[in-house]
């Protein structure tokens, strides 16, 4: 199994991924559009936050998600999603972690992956 590490600019926040993403998501909701992240979604067990002493959480709706950034360098690092969104609405039996793929060291991998557009501004 190939382990990947995502790290913020200063290195204070590091995240280990169980495997490489196969696609990324660009969401245009009010938060993601401003953050400018490319999200790689994982089941909770596939992501380990190795260093989070400086990680700061933010949420406008804690029942749904908390977004994290590095309090030292400001990079958006990951989000804890309490559910998976489906066509029928939120599925709270499937929480996920969204990792900002822009933090992966392998820039060539990130640039080669397909990017799915998620219409988070209008879909819900
Ligand atoms: Zn940092």
PDB file of N, CA and C in Angstrom, residues 41 44 63-65 80-86 89-97:
ATOM      1  N   UNK A  41     -11.474  12.979  -1.297  1.00  0.00           N
ATOM      2  CA  UNK A  41     -12.352  12.453  -0.248  1.00  0.00           C
ATOM      3  C   UNK A  41     -11.907  11.067   0.172  1.00  0.00           C
ATOM      4  N   UNK A  44     -13.091   7.904   6.845  1.00  0.00           N
ATOM      5  CA  UNK A  44     -12.381   8.431   8.005  1.00  0.00           C
ATOM      6  C   UNK A  44     -11.146   7.589   8.340  1.00  0.00           C
ATOM      7  N   UNK A  63     -22.868  20.642  12.654  1.00  0.00           N
ATOM      8  CA  UNK A  63     -23.596  19.388  12.466  1.00  0.00           C
ATOM      9  C   UNK A  63     -23.211  18.724  11.150  1.00  0.00           C
ATOM     10  N   UNK A  64     -22.679  19.507  10.217  1.00  0.00           N
ATOM     11  CA  UNK A  64     -22.357  18.967   8.897  1.00  0.00           C
ATOM     12  C   UNK A  64     -20.854  18.823   8.669  1.00  0.00           C
ATOM     13  N   UNK A  65     -20.070  19.793   9.118  1.00  0.00           N
ATOM     14  CA  UNK A  65     -18.650  19.731   8.786  1.00  0.00           C
ATOM     15  C   UNK A  65     -17.850  20.709   9.629  1.00  0.00           C
ATOM     16  N   UNK A  80     -13.471  17.742   8.151  1.00  0.00           N
ATOM     17  CA  UNK A  80     -14.174  16.581   8.706  1.00  0.00           C
ATOM     18  C   UNK A  80     -15.643  16.721   8.322  1.00  0.00           C
ATOM     19  N   UNK A  81     -16.086  15.836   7.449  1.00  0.00           N
ATOM     20  CA  UNK A  81     -17.457  15.887   6.943  1.00  0.00           C
ATOM     21  C   UNK A  81     -18.277  14.855   7.697  1.00  0.00           C
ATOM     22  N   UNK A  82     -19.330  15.287   8.357  1.00  0.00           N
ATOM     23  CA  UNK A  82     -20.128  14.369   9.187  1.00  0.00           C
ATOM     24  C   UNK A  82     -20.955  13.414   8.342  1.00  0.00           C
ATOM     25  N   UNK A  83     -21.049  13.672   7.043  1.00  0.00           N
ATOM     26  CA  UNK A  83     -21.914  12.858   6.189  1.00  0.00           C
ATOM     27  C   UNK A  83     -21.344  12.822   4.781  1.00  0.00           C
ATOM     28  N   UNK A  84     -21.908  11.961   3.966  1.00  0.00           N
ATOM     29  CA  UNK A  84     -21.679  11.976   2.530  1.00  0.00           C
ATOM     30  C   UNK A  84     -22.952  12.490   1.876  1.00  0.00           C
ATOM     31  N   UNK A  85     -22.801  13.440   0.976  1.00  0.00           N
ATOM     32  CA  UNK A  85     -23.976  13.959   0.275  1.00  0.00           C
ATOM     33  C   UNK A  85     -24.357  13.011  -0.849  1.00  0.00           C
ATOM     34  N   UNK A  86     -25.630  12.663  -0.900  1.00  0.00           N
ATOM     35  CA  UNK A  86     -26.144  11.810  -1.966  1.00  0.00           C
ATOM     36  C   UNK A  86     -27.289  12.552  -2.653  1.00  0.00           C
ATOM     37  N   UNK A  89     -29.869  13.423  -0.260  1.00  0.00           N
ATOM     38  CA  UNK A  89     -29.532  14.260   0.887  1.00  0.00           C
ATOM     39  C   UNK A  89     -28.361  13.685   1.652  1.00  0.00           C
ATOM     40  N   UNK A  90     -28.153  14.177   2.869  1.00  0.00           N
ATOM     41  CA  UNK A  90     -26.976  13.745   3.629  1.00  0.00           C
ATOM     42  C   UNK A  90     -27.123  12.334   4.190  1.00  0.00           C
ATOM     43  N   UNK A  91     -26.053  11.531   4.063  1.00  0.00           N
ATOM     44  CA  UNK A  91     -26.014  10.188   4.634  1.00  0.00           C
ATOM     45  C   UNK A  91     -25.028  10.208   5.811  1.00  0.00           C
ATOM     46  N   UNK A  92     -25.575  10.279   7.034  1.00  0.00           N
ATOM     47  CA  UNK A  92     -24.726  10.430   8.215  1.00  0.00           C
ATOM     48  C   UNK A  92     -24.075   9.111   8.642  1.00  0.00           C
ATOM     49  N   UNK A  93     -24.380   8.029   7.944  1.00  0.00           N
ATOM     50  CA  UNK A  93     -23.705   6.764   8.237  1.00  0.00           C
ATOM     51  C   UNK A  93     -22.338   6.699   7.551  1.00  0.00           C
ATOM     52  N   UNK A  94     -22.051   7.693   6.709  1.00  0.00           N
ATOM     53  CA  UNK A  94     -20.798   7.677   5.942  1.00  0.00           C
ATOM     54  C   UNK A  94     -20.044   8.997   6.104  1.00  0.00           C
ATOM     55  N   UNK A  95     -19.478   9.258   7.306  1.00  0.00           N
ATOM     56  CA  UNK A  95     -18.650  10.461   7.456  1.00  0.00           C
ATOM     57  C   UNK A  95     -17.377  10.325   6.627  1.00  0.00           C
ATOM     58  N   UNK A  96     -16.818  11.447   6.203  1.00  0.00           N
ATOM     59  CA  UNK A  96     -15.625  11.421   5.360  1.00  0.00           C
ATOM     60  C   UNK A  96     -14.651  12.508   5.804  1.00  0.00           C
ATOM     61  N   UNK A  97     -13.434  12.353   5.330  1.00  0.00           N
ATOM     62  CA  UNK A  97     -12.441  13.408   5.474  1.00  0.00           C
ATOM     63  C   UNK A  97     -12.128  13.925   4.072  1.00  0.00           C
TER      64      UNK A  97
END
